[in-house]
Tab-separated table of C-alpha atoms in Angstrom:
chain	number	residue	atom	x	y	z
A	1	UNK	CA	-22.495	-21.756	-27.740
A	2	UNK	CA	-21.994	-18.265	-29.115
A	3	UNK	CA	-21.054	-18.696	-32.783
A	4	UNK	CA	-19.901	-15.942	-35.127
A	5	UNK	CA	-20.512	-16.917	-38.764
A	6	UNK	CA	-18.439	-15.015	-41.327
A	7	UNK	CA	-19.605	-14.892	-44.948
A	8	UNK	CA	-18.791	-13.143	-48.207
A	9	UNK	CA	-15.151	-12.469	-48.877
A	10	UNK	CA	-12.890	-10.492	-51.147
A	11	UNK	CA	-12.658	-12.977	-54.010
A	12	UNK	CA	-14.518	-14.562	-56.918
A	13	UNK	CA	-16.405	-16.958	-54.625
A	14	UNK	CA	-18.178	-14.177	-52.733
A	15	UNK	CA	-21.732	-15.190	-53.718
A	16	UNK	CA	-21.102	-18.870	-52.989
A	17	UNK	CA	-19.792	-17.922	-49.545
A	18	UNK	CA	-22.879	-15.823	-48.829
A	19	UNK	CA	-25.075	-18.850	-49.550
A	20	UNK	CA	-22.958	-21.097	-47.319
A	21	UNK	CA	-22.957	-18.588	-44.458
A	22	UNK	CA	-26.740	-18.118	-44.598
A	23	UNK	CA	-27.356	-21.875	-44.548
A	24	UNK	CA	-24.831	-22.467	-41.746
A	25	UNK	CA	-26.389	-19.709	-39.610
A	26	UNK	CA	-29.898	-21.095	-40.019
A	27	UNK	CA	-28.779	-24.638	-39.172
A	28	UNK	CA	-26.886	-23.566	-36.052
A	29	UNK	CA	-29.829	-21.544	-34.790
A	30	UNK	CA	-31.978	-24.638	-35.274
A	31	UNK	CA	-29.615	-26.535	-32.966
A	32	UNK	CA	-29.934	-23.865	-30.239
A	33	UNK	CA	-26.678	-21.984	-30.725
A	34	UNK	CA	-26.559	-18.229	-30.254
A	35	UNK	CA	-25.532	-17.027	-33.716
A	36	UNK	CA	-24.327	-13.668	-34.961
A	37	UNK	CA	-23.182	-12.962	-38.493
A	38	UNK	CA	-20.775	-10.620	-40.212
A	39	UNK	CA	-20.171	-10.246	-43.947
A	40	UNK	CA	-16.978	-9.258	-45.731
A	41	UNK	CA	-17.717	-7.246	-48.871
A	42	UNK	CA	-16.101	-7.741	-52.248
A	43	UNK	CA	-14.054	-4.643	-51.421
A	44	UNK	CA	-12.758	-6.169	-48.181
A	45	UNK	CA	-14.984	-4.031	-45.938
A	46	UNK	CA	-16.648	-5.862	-43.031
A	47	UNK	CA	-20.292	-4.848	-42.566
A	48	UNK	CA	-19.639	-4.173	-38.868
A	49	UNK	CA	-18.621	-0.702	-40.140
A	50	UNK	CA	-19.669	-0.501	-43.822
A	51	UNK	CA	-18.529	3.106	-44.259
A	52	UNK	CA	-15.015	2.479	-42.967
A	53	UNK	CA	-11.886	1.263	-44.711
A	54	UNK	CA	-11.136	-2.478	-44.712
A	55	UNK	CA	-8.801	-1.962	-41.728
A	56	UNK	CA	-11.292	0.234	-39.880
A	57	UNK	CA	-14.156	-2.167	-40.481
A	58	UNK	CA	-12.045	-5.098	-39.273
A	59	UNK	CA	-11.305	-3.179	-36.086
A	60	UNK	CA	-15.039	-2.624	-35.638
A	61	UNK	CA	-15.633	-6.359	-36.009
A	62	UNK	CA	-13.177	-7.279	-33.244
A	63	UNK	CA	-15.814	-7.119	-30.466
A	64	UNK	CA	-17.727	-9.820	-32.334
A	65	UNK	CA	-14.684	-12.096	-32.194
A	66	UNK	CA	-14.300	-11.327	-28.496
A	67	UNK	CA	-17.985	-12.229	-27.956
A	68	UNK	CA	-17.785	-15.577	-29.750
A	69	UNK	CA	-17.026	-18.953	-28.219
A	70	UNK	CA	-16.208	-20.143	-31.736
A	71	UNK	CA	-15.955	-18.610	-35.226
A	72	UNK	CA	-17.372	-20.348	-38.290
A	73	UNK	CA	-15.604	-18.794	-41.326
A	74	UNK	CA	-17.854	-19.880	-44.215
A	75	UNK	CA	-15.652	-17.998	-46.687
A	76	UNK	CA	-14.394	-19.946	-49.693
A	77	UNK	CA	-11.345	-19.011	-51.710
A	78	UNK	CA	-8.622	-16.427	-51.188
A	79	UNK	CA	-8.464	-14.451	-47.919
A	80	UNK	CA	-10.768	-16.984	-46.317
A	81	UNK	CA	-10.302	-20.667	-47.066
A	82	UNK	CA	-6.568	-20.083	-47.583
A	83	UNK	CA	-6.011	-19.760	-43.845
A	84	UNK	CA	-6.279	-15.968	-43.588
A	85	UNK	CA	-9.357	-16.008	-41.337
A	86	UNK	CA	-8.042	-18.971	-39.355
A	87	UNK	CA	-4.889	-16.942	-38.685
A	88	UNK	CA	-6.968	-13.977	-37.524
A	89	UNK	CA	-8.847	-16.224	-35.108
A	90	UNK	CA	-5.577	-17.729	-33.891
A	91	UNK	CA	-4.238	-14.254	-33.139
A	92	UNK	CA	-7.482	-13.449	-31.303
A	93	UNK	CA	-7.278	-16.791	-29.439
A	94	UNK	CA	-10.763	-17.835	-30.560
A	95	UNK	CA	-11.568	-21.403	-31.687
A	96	UNK	CA	-12.321	-21.653	-35.403
A	97	UNK	CA	-14.308	-24.199	-37.392
A	98	UNK	CA	-12.229	-25.936	-40.041
A	99	UNK	CA	-8.556	-26.168	-40.846
A	100	UNK	CA	-5.899	-23.938	-39.350
A	101	UNK	CA	-3.681	-21.437	-41.203
A	102	UNK	CA	-1.111	-23.964	-42.409
A	103	UNK	CA	-3.550	-26.531	-43.816
A	104	UNK	CA	-5.673	-23.798	-45.347
A	105	UNK	CA	-2.723	-22.171	-47.084
A	106	UNK	CA	-1.293	-25.407	-48.463
A	107	UNK	CA	-4.695	-26.800	-49.449
A	108	UNK	CA	-5.501	-23.654	-51.404
A	109	UNK	CA	-2.248	-23.929	-53.352
A	110	UNK	CA	-2.865	-26.676	-55.912
A	111	UNK	CA	0.834	-27.135	-56.661
A	112	UNK	CA	1.817	-27.409	-52.981
A	113	UNK	CA	-1.061	-29.859	-52.462
A	114	UNK	CA	0.320	-32.044	-55.254
A	115	UNK	CA	3.725	-32.112	-53.563
A	116	UNK	CA	2.177	-33.173	-50.241
A	117	UNK	CA	0.097	-35.834	-52.014
A	118	UNK	CA	3.148	-37.211	-53.783
A	119	UNK	CA	5.037	-37.585	-50.504
A	120	UNK	CA	1.960	-39.243	-48.965
A	121	UNK	CA	1.903	-41.825	-51.770
A	122	UNK	CA	-1.178	-40.439	-53.528
A	123	UNK	CA	-1.098	-40.059	-57.306
A	124	UNK	CA	-1.708	-36.706	-59.010
A	125	UNK	CA	-1.889	-35.609	-62.641
A	126	UNK	CA	1.505	-34.815	-64.207
A	127	UNK	CA	1.921	-31.068	-64.619
A	128	UNK	CA	4.011	-27.982	-64.045
A	129	UNK	CA	3.651	-24.377	-62.886
A	130	UNK	CA	4.495	-21.224	-64.843
A	131	UNK	CA	4.399	-17.534	-64.024
A	132	UNK	CA	1.758	-15.410	-65.708
A	133	UNK	CA	4.627	-13.388	-67.153
A	134	UNK	CA	5.742	-16.456	-69.136
A	135	UNK	CA	2.479	-17.397	-70.824
A	136	UNK	CA	3.881	-16.573	-74.255
A	137	UNK	CA	6.616	-19.195	-73.847
A	138	UNK	CA	4.399	-22.265	-73.324
A	139	UNK	CA	4.168	-24.775	-76.130
A	140	UNK	CA	1.232	-27.096	-76.801
A	141	UNK	CA	2.004	-30.829	-76.837
A	142	UNK	CA	-1.218	-32.604	-75.868
A	143	UNK	CA	-4.674	-31.793	-74.423
A	144	UNK	CA	-4.185	-30.109	-71.050
A	145	UNK	CA	-6.141	-28.519	-68.226
A	146	UNK	CA	-5.076	-24.965	-67.356
A	147	UNK	CA	-5.958	-23.584	-63.933
A	148	UNK	CA	-4.904	-20.877	-61.471
A	149	UNK	CA	-2.710	-22.294	-58.720
A	150	UNK	CA	-4.862	-20.720	-55.984
A	151	UNK	CA	-8.533	-20.295	-56.868
A	152	UNK	CA	-11.727	-22.228	-56.180
A	153	UNK	CA	-15.063	-23.148	-57.754
A	154	UNK	CA	-13.221	-23.849	-61.041
A	155	UNK	CA	-12.813	-20.123	-61.732
A	156	UNK	CA	-10.214	-19.620	-64.436
A	157	UNK	CA	-10.066	-23.335	-65.335
A	158	UNK	CA	-10.025	-24.348	-69.011
A	159	UNK	CA	-9.784	-27.586	-70.959
A	160	UNK	CA	-7.450	-27.036	-73.922
A	161	UNK	CA	-7.802	-29.457	-76.837
A	162	UNK	CA	-6.304	-27.430	-79.695
A	163	UNK	CA	-3.090	-25.347	-79.868
A	164	UNK	CA	-5.044	-22.198	-80.739
A	165	UNK	CA	-6.951	-22.397	-77.438
A	166	UNK	CA	-3.909	-22.362	-75.158
A	167	UNK	CA	-3.094	-18.655	-75.001
A	168	UNK	CA	-6.676	-17.653	-74.174
A	169	UNK	CA	-6.773	-20.321	-71.454
A	170	UNK	CA	-3.544	-19.041	-69.926
A	171	UNK	CA	-4.814	-15.455	-69.983
A	172	UNK	CA	-8.057	-16.551	-68.319
A	173	UNK	CA	-6.164	-18.314	-65.525
A	174	UNK	CA	-3.893	-15.288	-65.075
A	175	UNK	CA	-6.936	-13.174	-64.145
A	176	UNK	CA	-7.166	-15.151	-60.903
A	177	UNK	CA	-3.527	-15.850	-60.002
A	178	UNK	CA	-0.053	-14.960	-61.225
A	179	UNK	CA	0.914	-18.653	-60.987
A	180	UNK	CA	-0.683	-21.057	-63.442
A	181	UNK	CA	-0.836	-24.851	-63.260
A	182	UNK	CA	-0.830	-26.848	-66.500
A	183	UNK	CA	-1.783	-30.513	-66.130
A	184	UNK	CA	-2.246	-33.513	-68.371
A	185	UNK	CA	-5.896	-34.448	-68.899
A	186	UNK	CA	-6.856	-37.346	-66.630
A	187	UNK	CA	-9.236	-40.064	-67.783
A	188	UNK	CA	-11.478	-41.514	-65.109
A	189	UNK	CA	-14.633	-41.106	-63.087
A	190	UNK	CA	-14.861	-37.916	-61.005
A	191	UNK	CA	-15.330	-38.943	-57.382
A	192	UNK	CA	-15.442	-36.657	-54.329
A	193	UNK	CA	-14.868	-37.822	-50.759
A	194	UNK	CA	-15.639	-35.670	-47.705
A	195	UNK	CA	-13.710	-36.241	-44.472
A	196	UNK	CA	-14.607	-34.916	-41.022
A	197	UNK	CA	-12.603	-34.656	-37.821
A	198	UNK	CA	-15.012	-35.112	-34.930
A	199	UNK	CA	-14.663	-33.883	-31.365
A	200	UNK	CA	-12.116	-36.220	-29.826
A	201	UNK	CA	-10.043	-36.468	-33.005
A	202	UNK	CA	-11.752	-39.332	-34.847
A	203	UNK	CA	-11.583	-38.860	-38.638
A	204	UNK	CA	-13.856	-40.649	-41.040
A	205	UNK	CA	-14.886	-40.434	-44.671
A	206	UNK	CA	-18.478	-40.096	-45.807
A	207	UNK	CA	-19.819	-42.229	-48.689
A	208	UNK	CA	-18.190	-41.044	-51.952
A	209	UNK	CA	-20.080	-38.908	-54.455
A	210	UNK	CA	-19.761	-39.224	-58.228
A	211	UNK	CA	-20.011	-36.225	-60.548
A	212	UNK	CA	-21.579	-36.880	-63.933
A	213	UNK	CA	-20.328	-34.259	-66.374
A	214	UNK	CA	-19.731	-34.317	-70.100
A	215	UNK	CA	-16.359	-32.607	-70.339
A	216	UNK	CA	-15.033	-30.151	-67.783
A	217	UNK	CA	-16.953	-29.781	-64.496
A	218	UNK	CA	-16.709	-25.996	-64.699
A	219	UNK	CA	-18.036	-23.069	-62.669
A	220	UNK	CA	-21.251	-22.753	-64.686
A	221	UNK	CA	-22.137	-26.425	-64.256
A	222	UNK	CA	-21.395	-26.277	-60.534
A	223	UNK	CA	-23.947	-23.560	-59.885
A	224	UNK	CA	-26.534	-23.545	-62.685
A	225	UNK	CA	-28.258	-26.717	-61.495
A	226	UNK	CA	-27.203	-28.830	-64.486
A	227	UNK	CA	-24.685	-30.983	-62.598
A	228	UNK	CA	-25.758	-34.516	-61.720
A	229	UNK	CA	-24.460	-36.322	-58.655
A	230	UNK	CA	-24.792	-39.884	-57.426
A	231	UNK	CA	-24.299	-40.462	-53.722
A	232	UNK	CA	-23.328	-42.982	-52.665
A	233	UNK	CA	-21.375	-43.486	-55.877
A	234	UNK	CA	-21.771	-46.859	-57.571
A	235	UNK	CA	-18.422	-48.317	-56.529
A	236	UNK	CA	-17.126	-51.675	-55.473
A	237	UNK	CA	-16.160	-52.160	-51.845
A	238	UNK	CA	-12.519	-52.178	-52.908
A	239	UNK	CA	-12.866	-48.885	-54.815
A	240	UNK	CA	-14.673	-47.241	-51.903
A	241	UNK	CA	-11.962	-48.423	-49.545
A	242	UNK	CA	-9.152	-47.099	-51.746
A	243	UNK	CA	-10.804	-43.691	-52.106
A	244	UNK	CA	-11.658	-43.385	-48.413
A	245	UNK	CA	-8.137	-44.325	-47.329
A	246	UNK	CA	-6.608	-41.860	-49.793
A	247	UNK	CA	-8.960	-39.098	-48.596
A	248	UNK	CA	-8.183	-39.609	-44.902
A	249	UNK	CA	-4.458	-39.911	-45.680
A	250	UNK	CA	-4.552	-36.574	-47.510
A	251	UNK	CA	-6.614	-34.987	-44.727
A	252	UNK	CA	-3.974	-36.027	-42.202
A	253	UNK	CA	-1.008	-35.138	-44.416
A	254	UNK	CA	-2.262	-31.560	-44.747
A	255	UNK	CA	-3.226	-31.376	-41.067
A	256	UNK	CA	-6.866	-30.579	-41.841
A	257	UNK	CA	-9.604	-30.106	-39.255
A	258	UNK	CA	-13.359	-29.689	-39.445
A	259	UNK	CA	-14.520	-30.958	-42.820
A	260	UNK	CA	-12.588	-31.086	-46.076
A	261	UNK	CA	-13.537	-32.400	-49.509
A	262	UNK	CA	-11.022	-34.393	-51.521
A	263	UNK	CA	-11.672	-34.496	-55.271
A	264	UNK	CA	-10.361	-37.512	-57.173
A	265	UNK	CA	-10.316	-39.087	-60.594
A	266	UNK	CA	-10.831	-42.829	-60.315
A	267	UNK	CA	-8.507	-44.108	-63.031
A	268	UNK	CA	-7.751	-47.709	-63.992
A	269	UNK	CA	-4.669	-47.646	-61.762
A	270	UNK	CA	-6.563	-46.224	-58.774
A	271	UNK	CA	-7.397	-42.814	-57.247
A	272	UNK	CA	-5.698	-39.697	-58.632
A	273	UNK	CA	-6.066	-36.569	-56.478
A	274	UNK	CA	-7.359	-33.519	-58.332
A	275	UNK	CA	-7.571	-30.970	-55.512
A	276	UNK	CA	-8.540	-30.364	-51.892
A	277	UNK	CA	-11.184	-27.997	-50.502
A	278	UNK	CA	-10.563	-27.186	-46.838
A	279	UNK	CA	-13.772	-25.109	-46.649
A	280	UNK	CA	-16.065	-26.698	-49.246
A	281	UNK	CA	-19.505	-25.423	-50.188
A	282	UNK	CA	-21.757	-25.784	-47.156
A	283	UNK	CA	-25.359	-25.365	-48.195
A	284	UNK	CA	-27.526	-28.450	-47.672
A	285	UNK	CA	-27.375	-29.030	-51.449
A	286	UNK	CA	-23.568	-28.841	-51.605
A	287	UNK	CA	-21.516	-31.964	-52.236
A	288	UNK	CA	-20.010	-32.453	-48.773
A	289	UNK	CA	-23.310	-32.180	-46.846
A	290	UNK	CA	-24.916	-34.543	-49.378
A	291	UNK	CA	-22.249	-37.129	-48.624
A	292	UNK	CA	-22.774	-36.871	-44.876
A	293	UNK	CA	-26.545	-37.043	-45.364
A	294	UNK	CA	-25.945	-40.364	-47.129
A	295	UNK	CA	-24.156	-41.468	-43.944
A	296	UNK	CA	-27.194	-40.535	-41.847
A	297	UNK	CA	-25.871	-37.176	-40.574
A	298	UNK	CA	-28.420	-34.436	-41.202
A	299	UNK	CA	-27.338	-30.975	-42.291
A	300	UNK	CA	-28.078	-29.248	-38.926
A	301	UNK	CA	-26.339	-32.080	-37.067
A	302	UNK	CA	-23.283	-31.774	-39.323
A	303	UNK	CA	-22.978	-28.045	-38.625
A	304	UNK	CA	-23.387	-28.672	-34.890
A	305	UNK	CA	-20.685	-31.349	-34.968
A	306	UNK	CA	-18.283	-28.969	-36.720
A	307	UNK	CA	-18.773	-26.310	-34.042
A	308	UNK	CA	-18.303	-28.768	-31.200
A	309	UNK	CA	-15.246	-30.290	-32.852
A	310	UNK	CA	-13.659	-26.848	-33.204
A	311	UNK	CA	-14.037	-26.117	-29.495
A	312	UNK	CA	-12.882	-29.621	-28.565
A	313	UNK	CA	-9.818	-29.479	-30.825
A	314	UNK	CA	-8.785	-26.078	-29.503
A	315	UNK	CA	-9.213	-27.317	-25.947
A	316	UNK	CA	-7.059	-30.378	-26.636
A	317	UNK	CA	-4.256	-28.260	-28.096
A	318	UNK	CA	-4.306	-25.803	-25.228
A	319	UNK	CA	-4.452	-28.519	-22.594
A	320	UNK	CA	-1.410	-30.218	-24.101
A	321	UNK	CA	0.519	-26.941	-23.916
A	322	UNK	CA	-0.654	-26.061	-20.432
A	323	UNK	CA	-2.689	-23.054	-21.591
A	324	UNK	CA	-6.089	-22.059	-20.234
A	325	UNK	CA	-8.801	-22.183	-22.948
A	326	UNK	CA	-9.679	-18.673	-24.072
A	327	UNK	CA	-13.398	-19.371	-23.737
A	328	UNK	CA	-12.871	-20.135	-20.043
A	329	UNK	CA	-10.789	-16.964	-19.651
A	330	UNK	CA	-13.548	-14.867	-21.234
A	331	UNK	CA	-16.231	-16.522	-19.117
A	332	UNK	CA	-14.160	-15.850	-15.980
A	333	UNK	CA	-13.702	-12.232	-16.933
A	334	UNK	CA	-17.450	-11.809	-17.500
A	335	UNK	CA	-18.236	-13.440	-14.152
A	336	UNK	CA	-15.729	-11.200	-12.396
A	337	UNK	CA	-17.274	-8.117	-13.991
A	338	UNK	CA	-20.764	-9.250	-13.019
A	339	UNK	CA	-19.624	-9.812	-9.444
A	340	UNK	CA	-18.083	-6.341	-9.326
A	341	UNK	CA	-21.356	-4.800	-10.496
A	342	UNK	CA	-23.282	-6.689	-7.824
């Protein structure tokens, strides 16, 4: 298939997204897909027209979307993972790898995710949201975690143990979002579970991964090579079952597609959801691909499955609504044009 891979992005996870996009492109080429790439700069300019404005460069990139059978938006964080690129593809009527606009938007909003989890019967850490304009009114009662409501890769996240640390933590979070989430510190093992929706709609959870971190698993630890992972995590069958069921339940409650990573604390009372990543890191060394590798799914095969699932899911939705798949419409138009030339 013709696959357009989008990387970069106008947010703090730009470099991480570049790495994911490069790895995804290489893997898809290895599985015989026809791959083109486009990068969104930190300034919002697409490299299809690097000297244009963000709007002009996006217009220049439109022929790439028209060319593609499927778009793989390997962009983490705001204006990417939050459903913005999925919405663009929906408007262009092009299948997209991963979750749609609604799941992306809710999954990126940590407070909204907590509300969905609560209604789905999944525990979350007690907490509340404040506006960045009210940071001077917050009082310290116990150790808390302070985080932006919508940001990824732990940017802006702080563990606050002493009252004198709170204001700086709130100001740090406010650099990334004008809404700030303050949560009680959870005690438990940090366990991630990746869930995939295959072509045909089957969802399943890969073997859980445990993060070994002394203190907060912050941005530096995620990317400086110091983090230690165990996959499969050393869990009982009952613990694995609880985590896998909670992960698939959350995947379905949000309406996710493609692959999503659910991050939990395994407390004495059971799994506590920390957050959801609807477009997790996707290099071969990232957590989600490691989990699927433990299930016997190689990195190139995983990327191929995601592309095929995206086309299959889009086809299912269009068939149920009586619409002709856009890929078939484009192929018909190309054949008609070729016939006219002959």
